[in-house]
Amino acid sequence: MYFSILAFVSFLSLIASFAQGAPTEFTLARRNETELARRVSNARLTWYQVGLGACGIANQPSDFVVALDAPDFGSGYPGPHCFQHVSITANGKTATAEIVDKCPGCPEGGLDLSEGLFSFFADPGVGVLTGSWNYV
């Protein structure tokens, strides 16, 4: 009976994620005995005008940098993921970028990419891409 209730609660959580527009797949993979790495599929990828980010450094539009959604970015200054790197795949291409900012308007698992990074994957006029990413 316990497993049936747990499965039902998991199912309801998945349905709630779809309703909120959250990415459809999150997995945690063990990198080593003490660290977990987040992998996000079907993530919403947008672009923004970079400048002075929440990690305390200024960037240029051509830099391959990203802003994490607020829950992933975390609290404090600088955020716990500042200057870590992510690998992003979209439109059959993969690139590595540095986390330098927070995106309060991004859905959970979503990333805001610098214009140069977004341009690597598609014309910025597209506005929104769907892709996957993970910490590296």
PDB file of C-alpha atoms in Angstrom:
ATOM      1  CA  MET A   1       0.000   0.000   0.000  1.00  0.00           C
ATOM      2  CA  TYR A   2       2.878   2.395   0.856  1.00  0.00           C
ATOM      3  CA  PHE A   3       4.380   2.036  -2.626  1.00  0.00           C
ATOM      4  CA  SER A   4       1.001   2.703  -4.276  1.00  0.00           C
ATOM      5  CA  ILE A   5       0.590   5.943  -2.329  1.00  0.00           C
ATOM      6  CA  LEU A   6       4.170   6.970  -3.129  1.00  0.00           C
ATOM      7  CA  ALA A   7       3.636   6.264  -6.845  1.00  0.00           C
ATOM      8  CA  PHE A   8       0.396   8.273  -6.806  1.00  0.00           C
ATOM      9  CA  VAL A   9       2.072  11.253  -5.080  1.00  0.00           C
ATOM     10  CA  SER A  10       4.938  11.121  -7.612  1.00  0.00           C
ATOM     11  CA  PHE A  11       2.400  11.072 -10.446  1.00  0.00           C
ATOM     12  CA  LEU A  12       0.588  14.119  -9.018  1.00  0.00           C
ATOM     13  CA  SER A  13       3.908  15.957  -8.685  1.00  0.00           C
ATOM     14  CA  LEU A  14       4.697  15.255 -12.346  1.00  0.00           C
ATOM     15  CA  ILE A  15       1.272  16.537 -13.432  1.00  0.00           C
ATOM     16  CA  ALA A  16       1.802  19.718 -11.366  1.00  0.00           C
ATOM     17  CA  SER A  17       5.155  20.279 -13.107  1.00  0.00           C
ATOM     18  CA  PHE A  18       3.485  20.077 -16.518  1.00  0.00           C
ATOM     19  CA  ALA A  19       0.799  22.538 -15.407  1.00  0.00           C
ATOM     20  CA  GLN A  20       3.439  25.043 -14.254  1.00  0.00           C
ATOM     21  CA  GLY A  21       5.435  24.744 -17.478  1.00  0.00           C
ATOM     22  CA  ALA A  22       8.416  23.166 -15.718  1.00  0.00           C
ATOM     23  CA  PRO A  23      10.836  20.970 -17.637  1.00  0.00           C
ATOM     24  CA  THR A  24       9.478  17.474 -18.052  1.00  0.00           C
ATOM     25  CA  GLU A  25      12.498  15.537 -16.841  1.00  0.00           C
ATOM     26  CA  PHE A  26      14.884  16.027 -13.964  1.00  0.00           C
ATOM     27  CA  THR A  27      17.413  13.437 -12.979  1.00  0.00           C
ATOM     28  CA  LEU A  28      20.145  13.362 -10.417  1.00  0.00           C
ATOM     29  CA  ALA A  29      23.284  11.453 -11.260  1.00  0.00           C
ATOM     30  CA  ARG A  30      25.942  10.601  -8.709  1.00  0.00           C
ATOM     31  CA  ARG A  31      29.234  12.203  -9.761  1.00  0.00           C
ATOM     32  CA  ASN A  32      31.170  10.901  -6.783  1.00  0.00           C
ATOM     33  CA  GLU A  33      30.305   9.792  -3.282  1.00  0.00           C
ATOM     34  CA  THR A  34      29.454  13.293  -2.042  1.00  0.00           C
ATOM     35  CA  GLU A  35      28.229  15.260  -5.048  1.00  0.00           C
ATOM     36  CA  LEU A  36      25.084  15.076  -7.160  1.00  0.00           C
ATOM     37  CA  ALA A  37      24.883  16.614 -10.630  1.00  0.00           C
ATOM     38  CA  ARG A  38      21.617  17.958 -11.989  1.00  0.00           C
ATOM     39  CA  ARG A  39      20.572  17.099 -15.524  1.00  0.00           C
ATOM     40  CA  VAL A  40      17.595  18.852 -17.112  1.00  0.00           C
ATOM     41  CA  SER A  41      15.862  17.768 -20.309  1.00  0.00           C
ATOM     42  CA  ASN A  42      13.255  19.790 -22.179  1.00  0.00           C
ATOM     43  CA  ALA A  43      14.564  22.989 -20.580  1.00  0.00           C
ATOM     44  CA  ARG A  44      13.402  26.401 -21.727  1.00  0.00           C
ATOM     45  CA  LEU A  45      16.346  28.386 -23.114  1.00  0.00           C
ATOM     46  CA  THR A  46      16.017  32.133 -23.688  1.00  0.00           C
ATOM     47  CA  TRP A  47      18.543  34.957 -24.088  1.00  0.00           C
ATOM     48  CA  TYR A  48      19.150  38.231 -22.312  1.00  0.00           C
ATOM     49  CA  GLN A  49      21.349  41.337 -22.396  1.00  0.00           C
ATOM     50  CA  VAL A  50      24.283  40.569 -20.141  1.00  0.00           C
ATOM     51  CA  GLY A  51      26.037  43.158 -17.986  1.00  0.00           C
ATOM     52  CA  LEU A  52      26.861  43.104 -14.303  1.00  0.00           C
ATOM     53  CA  GLY A  53      25.449  39.780 -13.103  1.00  0.00           C
ATOM     54  CA  ALA A  54      24.370  38.470  -9.721  1.00  0.00           C
ATOM     55  CA  CYS A  55      27.777  36.792  -9.326  1.00  0.00           C
ATOM     56  CA  GLY A  56      29.439  40.229  -9.280  1.00  0.00           C
ATOM     57  CA  ILE A  57      31.211  40.351 -12.650  1.00  0.00           C
ATOM     58  CA  ALA A  58      30.359  42.110 -15.904  1.00  0.00           C
ATOM     59  CA  ASN A  59      30.157  40.167 -19.148  1.00  0.00           C
ATOM     60  CA  GLN A  60      29.999  40.947 -22.853  1.00  0.00           C
ATOM     61  CA  PRO A  61      27.231  39.703 -25.187  1.00  0.00           C
ATOM     62  CA  SER A  62      29.758  37.437 -26.955  1.00  0.00           C
ATOM     63  CA  ASP A  63      30.700  35.581 -23.721  1.00  0.00           C
ATOM     64  CA  PHE A  64      29.313  32.067 -23.320  1.00  0.00           C
ATOM     65  CA  VAL A  65      27.543  32.705 -19.991  1.00  0.00           C
ATOM     66  CA  VAL A  66      24.170  31.851 -18.470  1.00  0.00           C
ATOM     67  CA  ALA A  67      21.744  32.917 -15.775  1.00  0.00           C
ATOM     68  CA  LEU A  68      20.140  30.136 -13.700  1.00  0.00           C
ATOM     69  CA  ASP A  69      16.535  30.191 -12.554  1.00  0.00           C
ATOM     70  CA  ALA A  70      16.202  31.540  -9.005  1.00  0.00           C
ATOM     71  CA  PRO A  71      15.748  28.181  -7.165  1.00  0.00           C
ATOM     72  CA  ASP A  72      18.774  26.651  -8.924  1.00  0.00           C
ATOM     73  CA  PHE A  73      20.867  29.798  -8.441  1.00  0.00           C
ATOM     74  CA  GLY A  74      20.359  29.612  -4.684  1.00  0.00           C
ATOM     75  CA  SER A  75      20.729  32.272  -2.036  1.00  0.00           C
ATOM     76  CA  GLY A  76      23.616  34.330  -0.766  1.00  0.00           C
ATOM     77  CA  TYR A  77      26.223  36.387  -2.522  1.00  0.00           C
ATOM     78  CA  PRO A  78      27.716  35.154  -4.622  1.00  0.00           C
ATOM     79  CA  GLY A  79      25.301  32.295  -5.296  1.00  0.00           C
ATOM     80  CA  PRO A  80      26.529  28.748  -4.617  1.00  0.00           C
ATOM     81  CA  HIS A  81      26.755  27.958  -8.359  1.00  0.00           C
ATOM     82  CA  CYS A  82      28.545  31.151  -9.434  1.00  0.00           C
ATOM     83  CA  PHE A  83      31.375  30.454 -11.865  1.00  0.00           C
ATOM     84  CA  GLN A  84      30.509  26.778 -12.217  1.00  0.00           C
ATOM     85  CA  HIS A  85      30.010  25.487 -15.746  1.00  0.00           C
ATOM     86  CA  VAL A  86      27.116  23.857 -17.541  1.00  0.00           C
ATOM     87  CA  SER A  87      26.996  21.867 -20.753  1.00  0.00           C
ATOM     88  CA  ILE A  88      24.029  22.837 -22.937  1.00  0.00           C
ATOM     89  CA  THR A  89      22.664  20.907 -25.914  1.00  0.00           C
ATOM     90  CA  ALA A  90      20.099  22.317 -28.354  1.00  0.00           C
ATOM     91  CA  ASN A  91      19.486  22.061 -32.104  1.00  0.00           C
ATOM     92  CA  GLY A  92      22.053  19.260 -32.364  1.00  0.00           C
ATOM     93  CA  LYS A  93      24.879  21.418 -30.963  1.00  0.00           C
ATOM     94  CA  THR A  94      26.603  21.394 -27.561  1.00  0.00           C
ATOM     95  CA  ALA A  95      28.447  24.216 -25.784  1.00  0.00           C
ATOM     96  CA  THR A  96      29.861  24.862 -22.326  1.00  0.00           C
ATOM     97  CA  ALA A  97      29.024  28.079 -20.476  1.00  0.00           C
ATOM     98  CA  GLU A  98      29.787  29.733 -17.147  1.00  0.00           C
ATOM     99  CA  ILE A  99      27.078  30.582 -14.588  1.00  0.00           C
ATOM    100  CA  VAL A 100      27.285  34.321 -13.852  1.00  0.00           C
ATOM    101  CA  ASP A 101      23.749  35.491 -13.120  1.00  0.00           C
ATOM    102  CA  LYS A 102      20.295  34.724 -11.708  1.00  0.00           C
ATOM    103  CA  CYS A 103      17.132  34.654 -13.846  1.00  0.00           C
ATOM    104  CA  PRO A 104      14.151  35.360 -11.574  1.00  0.00           C
ATOM    105  CA  GLY A 105      11.711  35.052 -14.518  1.00  0.00           C
ATOM    106  CA  CYS A 106      12.963  31.686 -15.757  1.00  0.00           C
ATOM    107  CA  PRO A 107      10.915  28.562 -15.026  1.00  0.00           C
ATOM    108  CA  GLU A 108      12.533  25.884 -12.891  1.00  0.00           C
ATOM    109  CA  GLY A 109      15.326  24.285 -14.897  1.00  0.00           C
ATOM    110  CA  GLY A 110      15.288  27.103 -17.464  1.00  0.00           C
ATOM    111  CA  LEU A 111      18.361  29.068 -18.504  1.00  0.00           C
ATOM    112  CA  ASP A 112      18.855  32.575 -19.834  1.00  0.00           C
ATOM    113  CA  LEU A 113      21.774  32.559 -22.287  1.00  0.00           C
ATOM    114  CA  SER A 114      23.976  35.447 -23.387  1.00  0.00           C
ATOM    115  CA  GLU A 115      23.178  36.622 -26.898  1.00  0.00           C
ATOM    116  CA  GLY A 116      26.429  35.143 -28.224  1.00  0.00           C
ATOM    117  CA  LEU A 117      25.706  31.753 -26.690  1.00  0.00           C
ATOM    118  CA  PHE A 118      22.108  31.745 -27.939  1.00  0.00           C
ATOM    119  CA  SER A 119      23.416  32.678 -31.405  1.00  0.00           C
ATOM    120  CA  PHE A 120      25.603  29.569 -31.336  1.00  0.00           C
ATOM    121  CA  PHE A 121      22.414  27.474 -31.215  1.00  0.00           C
ATOM    122  CA  ALA A 122      19.989  29.594 -33.277  1.00  0.00           C
ATOM    123  CA  ASP A 123      19.172  33.092 -34.494  1.00  0.00           C
ATOM    124  CA  PRO A 124      18.202  35.247 -31.467  1.00  0.00           C
ATOM    125  CA  GLY A 125      15.024  36.201 -33.349  1.00  0.00           C
ATOM    126  CA  VAL A 126      13.721  32.731 -32.499  1.00  0.00           C
ATOM    127  CA  GLY A 127      13.539  33.918 -28.882  1.00  0.00           C
ATOM    128  CA  VAL A 128      13.045  30.547 -27.171  1.00  0.00           C
ATOM    129  CA  LEU A 129      14.680  27.157 -27.629  1.00  0.00           C
ATOM    130  CA  THR A 130      14.188  23.806 -25.952  1.00  0.00           C
ATOM    131  CA  GLY A 131      17.281  21.894 -24.942  1.00  0.00           C
ATOM    132  CA  SER A 132      19.030  20.045 -22.160  1.00  0.00           C
ATOM    133  CA  TRP A 133      21.788  20.977 -19.734  1.00  0.00           C
ATOM    134  CA  ASN A 134      23.834  19.624 -16.874  1.00  0.00           C
ATOM    135  CA  TYR A 135      26.565  20.800 -14.535  1.00  0.00           C
ATOM    136  CA  VAL A 136      30.115  19.914 -15.654  1.00  0.00           C
TER     137      VAL A 136
END
